[in-house]
Amino acid sequence: MKVGADDDPGEVLVARGARHKMRVLEADVLDEKRVLALPSRIQDEFYAICWGKWFGQLWPCCILDPRDTGGALRSMAMKGLGREHLVVWLGTHDFSNVKYRDLQDFEGRKVKAGRKMSAKVRKEFQRAVEEAQEQIQLEPSQRMLHLWRSNPQA
């Protein structure tokens, strides 16, 4: 869109904003279709609390639904879609993609802090396990709200 001398600058900005919004909406629709194309067993894992391999150690995490993320997190989630889940690491609230095979059910499995962990990391690990135990009591839809409130960058 070229701006002429007789164009109202406000209208030009609105037009540019509308085009950007249309591109964002189109991307959302495409992301939605890609997520819905996943097998139901993968979609059913969204908001599950599980153990994930993080720096060689099992650590509690929550699997996120890419559609409930935005910006860089959504890009990261969509990049790994079909091979990896986007997770939030409990206790630290960091995010990363984790391969499906590196995730294990949280319930029924006891994991101890690694021997090589520093005292600080052991404390964070214990806090993460406690948070996972609290989260597992909530409905999956409530897990997302709690995690987003405690981490506004998401």
PDB file of C-alpha atoms in Angstrom:
ATOM      1  CA  MET A   1       0.000   0.000   0.000  1.00  0.00           C
ATOM      2  CA  LYS A   2       1.479   3.311  -1.100  1.00  0.00           C
ATOM      3  CA  VAL A   3       0.739   6.371   0.921  1.00  0.00           C
ATOM      4  CA  GLY A   4      -0.271   9.344  -1.160  1.00  0.00           C
ATOM      5  CA  ALA A   5      -0.297  12.984  -0.167  1.00  0.00           C
ATOM      6  CA  ASP A   6      -4.083  12.989   0.247  1.00  0.00           C
ATOM      7  CA  ASP A   7      -4.213   9.788   2.375  1.00  0.00           C
ATOM      8  CA  ASP A   8      -5.125  10.151   6.020  1.00  0.00           C
ATOM      9  CA  PRO A   9      -2.179   8.743   8.053  1.00  0.00           C
ATOM     10  CA  GLY A  10      -4.644   7.326  10.597  1.00  0.00           C
ATOM     11  CA  GLU A  11      -6.436   5.313   7.915  1.00  0.00           C
ATOM     12  CA  VAL A  12      -3.126   4.007   6.580  1.00  0.00           C
ATOM     13  CA  LEU A  13      -2.129   2.787  10.070  1.00  0.00           C
ATOM     14  CA  VAL A  14      -5.510   1.120  10.524  1.00  0.00           C
ATOM     15  CA  ALA A  15      -5.154  -0.626   7.158  1.00  0.00           C
ATOM     16  CA  ARG A  16      -1.642  -1.843   8.048  1.00  0.00           C
ATOM     17  CA  GLY A  17      -2.846  -2.983  11.471  1.00  0.00           C
ATOM     18  CA  ALA A  18      -5.782  -4.828   9.920  1.00  0.00           C
ATOM     19  CA  ARG A  19      -3.484  -6.615   7.454  1.00  0.00           C
ATOM     20  CA  HIS A  20      -1.192  -7.655  10.310  1.00  0.00           C
ATOM     21  CA  LYS A  21      -4.174  -8.857  12.329  1.00  0.00           C
ATOM     22  CA  MET A  22      -5.405 -10.879   9.324  1.00  0.00           C
ATOM     23  CA  ARG A  23      -1.971 -12.533   8.986  1.00  0.00           C
ATOM     24  CA  VAL A  24      -2.000 -13.367  12.709  1.00  0.00           C
ATOM     25  CA  LEU A  25      -5.519 -14.812  12.457  1.00  0.00           C
ATOM     26  CA  GLU A  26      -4.534 -16.847   9.388  1.00  0.00           C
ATOM     27  CA  ALA A  27      -1.506 -18.204  11.276  1.00  0.00           C
ATOM     28  CA  ASP A  28      -3.755 -19.104  14.232  1.00  0.00           C
ATOM     29  CA  VAL A  29      -6.097 -21.025  11.913  1.00  0.00           C
ATOM     30  CA  LEU A  30      -3.170 -22.892  10.347  1.00  0.00           C
ATOM     31  CA  ASP A  31      -1.728 -23.716  13.800  1.00  0.00           C
ATOM     32  CA  GLU A  32      -5.153 -24.924  14.945  1.00  0.00           C
ATOM     33  CA  LYS A  33      -5.415 -27.222  11.911  1.00  0.00           C
ATOM     34  CA  ARG A  34      -1.915 -28.616  12.512  1.00  0.00           C
ATOM     35  CA  VAL A  35      -2.696 -29.351  16.176  1.00  0.00           C
ATOM     36  CA  LEU A  36      -6.057 -30.940  15.338  1.00  0.00           C
ATOM     37  CA  ALA A  37      -4.293 -33.174  12.773  1.00  0.00           C
ATOM     38  CA  LEU A  38      -2.223 -34.750  15.579  1.00  0.00           C
ATOM     39  CA  PRO A  39      -3.321 -38.190  16.794  1.00  0.00           C
ATOM     40  CA  SER A  40      -5.815 -37.948  19.667  1.00  0.00           C
ATOM     41  CA  ARG A  41      -3.394 -39.744  22.011  1.00  0.00           C
ATOM     42  CA  ILE A  42      -0.977 -36.812  21.571  1.00  0.00           C
ATOM     43  CA  GLN A  43      -3.698 -34.179  22.030  1.00  0.00           C
ATOM     44  CA  ASP A  44      -4.956 -35.979  25.142  1.00  0.00           C
ATOM     45  CA  GLU A  45      -1.578 -35.376  26.786  1.00  0.00           C
ATOM     46  CA  PHE A  46      -2.001 -31.585  26.828  1.00  0.00           C
ATOM     47  CA  TYR A  47      -1.799 -30.305  30.440  1.00  0.00           C
ATOM     48  CA  ALA A  48      -0.644 -33.665  31.758  1.00  0.00           C
ATOM     49  CA  ILE A  49       1.816 -33.515  34.635  1.00  0.00           C
ATOM     50  CA  CYS A  50       4.734 -35.797  33.882  1.00  0.00           C
ATOM     51  CA  TRP A  51       8.435 -36.425  34.295  1.00  0.00           C
ATOM     52  CA  GLY A  52      10.600 -35.079  31.515  1.00  0.00           C
ATOM     53  CA  LYS A  53      14.270 -35.471  30.809  1.00  0.00           C
ATOM     54  CA  TRP A  54      15.962 -32.129  31.405  1.00  0.00           C
ATOM     55  CA  PHE A  55      19.756 -31.919  31.287  1.00  0.00           C
ATOM     56  CA  GLY A  56      19.927 -35.686  31.794  1.00  0.00           C
ATOM     57  CA  GLN A  57      17.763 -35.634  34.957  1.00  0.00           C
ATOM     58  CA  LEU A  58      14.064 -36.420  35.259  1.00  0.00           C
ATOM     59  CA  TRP A  59      12.193 -33.278  36.348  1.00  0.00           C
ATOM     60  CA  PRO A  60       8.443 -32.579  36.813  1.00  0.00           C
ATOM     61  CA  CYS A  61       6.801 -30.681  33.983  1.00  0.00           C
ATOM     62  CA  CYS A  62       3.419 -29.850  32.462  1.00  0.00           C
ATOM     63  CA  ILE A  63       2.744 -30.404  28.754  1.00  0.00           C
ATOM     64  CA  LEU A  64       1.249 -27.307  27.139  1.00  0.00           C
ATOM     65  CA  ASP A  65      -1.239 -26.966  24.314  1.00  0.00           C
ATOM     66  CA  PRO A  66       0.462 -24.875  21.591  1.00  0.00           C
ATOM     67  CA  ARG A  67      -2.835 -23.115  20.857  1.00  0.00           C
ATOM     68  CA  ASP A  68      -2.801 -21.573  24.339  1.00  0.00           C
ATOM     69  CA  THR A  69       0.599 -19.980  23.836  1.00  0.00           C
ATOM     70  CA  GLY A  70       1.708 -16.985  21.841  1.00  0.00           C
ATOM     71  CA  GLY A  71       4.726 -15.318  20.337  1.00  0.00           C
ATOM     72  CA  ALA A  72       8.049 -17.101  20.712  1.00  0.00           C
ATOM     73  CA  LEU A  73       6.502 -19.918  22.769  1.00  0.00           C
ATOM     74  CA  ARG A  74       3.999 -20.712  20.038  1.00  0.00           C
ATOM     75  CA  SER A  75       6.752 -20.667  17.424  1.00  0.00           C
ATOM     76  CA  MET A  76       8.795 -23.048  19.556  1.00  0.00           C
ATOM     77  CA  ALA A  77       5.800 -25.334  20.097  1.00  0.00           C
ATOM     78  CA  MET A  78       4.858 -25.409  16.413  1.00  0.00           C
ATOM     79  CA  LYS A  79       8.450 -26.080  15.367  1.00  0.00           C
ATOM     80  CA  GLY A  80       8.493 -29.344  17.326  1.00  0.00           C
ATOM     81  CA  LEU A  81       4.875 -30.303  16.639  1.00  0.00           C
ATOM     82  CA  GLY A  82       4.527 -33.979  15.824  1.00  0.00           C
ATOM     83  CA  ARG A  83       7.833 -34.941  17.486  1.00  0.00           C
ATOM     84  CA  GLU A  84       7.965 -32.967  20.713  1.00  0.00           C
ATOM     85  CA  HIS A  85       5.742 -31.364  23.325  1.00  0.00           C
ATOM     86  CA  LEU A  86       6.247 -27.854  24.646  1.00  0.00           C
ATOM     87  CA  VAL A  87       6.533 -28.147  28.421  1.00  0.00           C
ATOM     88  CA  VAL A  88       6.842 -25.808  31.354  1.00  0.00           C
ATOM     89  CA  TRP A  89       9.294 -27.110  33.951  1.00  0.00           C
ATOM     90  CA  LEU A  90       7.684 -26.977  37.357  1.00  0.00           C
ATOM     91  CA  GLY A  91       9.574 -25.207  40.091  1.00  0.00           C
ATOM     92  CA  THR A  92      11.536 -23.033  37.651  1.00  0.00           C
ATOM     93  CA  HIS A  93       8.792 -22.257  35.085  1.00  0.00           C
ATOM     94  CA  ASP A  94      11.273 -22.437  32.213  1.00  0.00           C
ATOM     95  CA  PHE A  95      10.007 -23.704  28.840  1.00  0.00           C
ATOM     96  CA  SER A  96      11.409 -26.140  26.314  1.00  0.00           C
ATOM     97  CA  ASN A  97      10.437 -28.758  23.769  1.00  0.00           C
ATOM     98  CA  VAL A  98      10.850 -32.362  24.901  1.00  0.00           C
ATOM     99  CA  LYS A  99      10.699 -35.427  22.659  1.00  0.00           C
ATOM    100  CA  TYR A 100       7.698 -37.653  23.294  1.00  0.00           C
ATOM    101  CA  ARG A 101       9.948 -40.565  24.283  1.00  0.00           C
ATOM    102  CA  ASP A 102      11.612 -38.436  26.998  1.00  0.00           C
ATOM    103  CA  LEU A 103       8.328 -37.908  28.891  1.00  0.00           C
ATOM    104  CA  GLN A 104       6.984 -40.338  31.510  1.00  0.00           C
ATOM    105  CA  ASP A 105       3.836 -40.462  33.598  1.00  0.00           C
ATOM    106  CA  PHE A 106       4.249 -38.580  36.895  1.00  0.00           C
ATOM    107  CA  GLU A 107       1.896 -40.669  39.002  1.00  0.00           C
ATOM    108  CA  GLY A 108       3.129 -44.003  40.264  1.00  0.00           C
ATOM    109  CA  ARG A 109       6.768 -43.121  39.808  1.00  0.00           C
ATOM    110  CA  LYS A 110       9.102 -41.852  42.513  1.00  0.00           C
ATOM    111  CA  VAL A 111      12.182 -39.981  41.353  1.00  0.00           C
ATOM    112  CA  LYS A 112      14.896 -38.806  43.695  1.00  0.00           C
ATOM    113  CA  ALA A 113      17.174 -35.848  43.222  1.00  0.00           C
ATOM    114  CA  GLY A 114      20.373 -36.777  41.418  1.00  0.00           C
ATOM    115  CA  ARG A 115      23.512 -37.317  43.456  1.00  0.00           C
ATOM    116  CA  LYS A 116      25.414 -34.685  41.519  1.00  0.00           C
ATOM    117  CA  MET A 117      22.849 -31.945  42.196  1.00  0.00           C
ATOM    118  CA  SER A 118      23.967 -28.969  44.249  1.00  0.00           C
ATOM    119  CA  ALA A 119      22.042 -28.110  47.405  1.00  0.00           C
ATOM    120  CA  LYS A 120      20.336 -25.250  45.556  1.00  0.00           C
ATOM    121  CA  VAL A 121      19.210 -27.501  42.693  1.00  0.00           C
ATOM    122  CA  ARG A 122      18.024 -30.177  45.154  1.00  0.00           C
ATOM    123  CA  LYS A 123      15.866 -27.521  46.814  1.00  0.00           C
ATOM    124  CA  GLU A 124      14.429 -26.469  43.420  1.00  0.00           C
ATOM    125  CA  PHE A 125      13.797 -30.128  42.568  1.00  0.00           C
ATOM    126  CA  GLN A 126      11.878 -30.644  45.819  1.00  0.00           C
ATOM    127  CA  ARG A 127       9.861 -27.483  45.146  1.00  0.00           C
ATOM    128  CA  ALA A 128       9.114 -28.774  41.614  1.00  0.00           C
ATOM    129  CA  VAL A 129       7.903 -32.140  42.958  1.00  0.00           C
ATOM    130  CA  GLU A 130       5.665 -30.375  45.484  1.00  0.00           C
ATOM    131  CA  GLU A 131       4.237 -28.141  42.747  1.00  0.00           C
ATOM    132  CA  ALA A 132       3.593 -31.203  40.559  1.00  0.00           C
ATOM    133  CA  GLN A 133       1.745 -32.895  43.416  1.00  0.00           C
ATOM    134  CA  GLU A 134      -0.413 -29.774  43.848  1.00  0.00           C
ATOM    135  CA  GLN A 135      -1.038 -29.486  40.100  1.00  0.00           C
ATOM    136  CA  ILE A 136      -2.038 -33.111  39.709  1.00  0.00           C
ATOM    137  CA  GLN A 137      -4.982 -32.431  42.052  1.00  0.00           C
ATOM    138  CA  LEU A 138      -6.350 -29.734  39.711  1.00  0.00           C
ATOM    139  CA  GLU A 139      -8.393 -30.210  36.581  1.00  0.00           C
ATOM    140  CA  PRO A 140      -6.228 -29.800  33.449  1.00  0.00           C
ATOM    141  CA  SER A 141      -7.955 -26.526  32.517  1.00  0.00           C
ATOM    142  CA  GLN A 142      -7.089 -25.129  35.940  1.00  0.00           C
ATOM    143  CA  ARG A 143      -3.443 -26.163  35.586  1.00  0.00           C
ATOM    144  CA  MET A 144      -3.031 -23.840  32.669  1.00  0.00           C
ATOM    145  CA  LEU A 145      -4.469 -20.887  34.566  1.00  0.00           C
ATOM    146  CA  HIS A 146      -2.191 -21.465  37.534  1.00  0.00           C
ATOM    147  CA  LEU A 147       0.897 -21.773  35.360  1.00  0.00           C
ATOM    148  CA  TRP A 148       0.077 -18.678  33.309  1.00  0.00           C
ATOM    149  CA  ARG A 149      -0.590 -16.584  36.427  1.00  0.00           C
ATOM    150  CA  SER A 150       2.703 -17.637  37.969  1.00  0.00           C
ATOM    151  CA  ASN A 151       4.587 -16.928  34.720  1.00  0.00           C
ATOM    152  CA  PRO A 152       3.309 -13.823  32.906  1.00  0.00           C
ATOM    153  CA  GLN A 153       5.892 -14.148  30.076  1.00  0.00           C
ATOM    154  CA  ALA A 154       3.867 -17.023  28.623  1.00  0.00           C
TER     155      ALA A 154
END
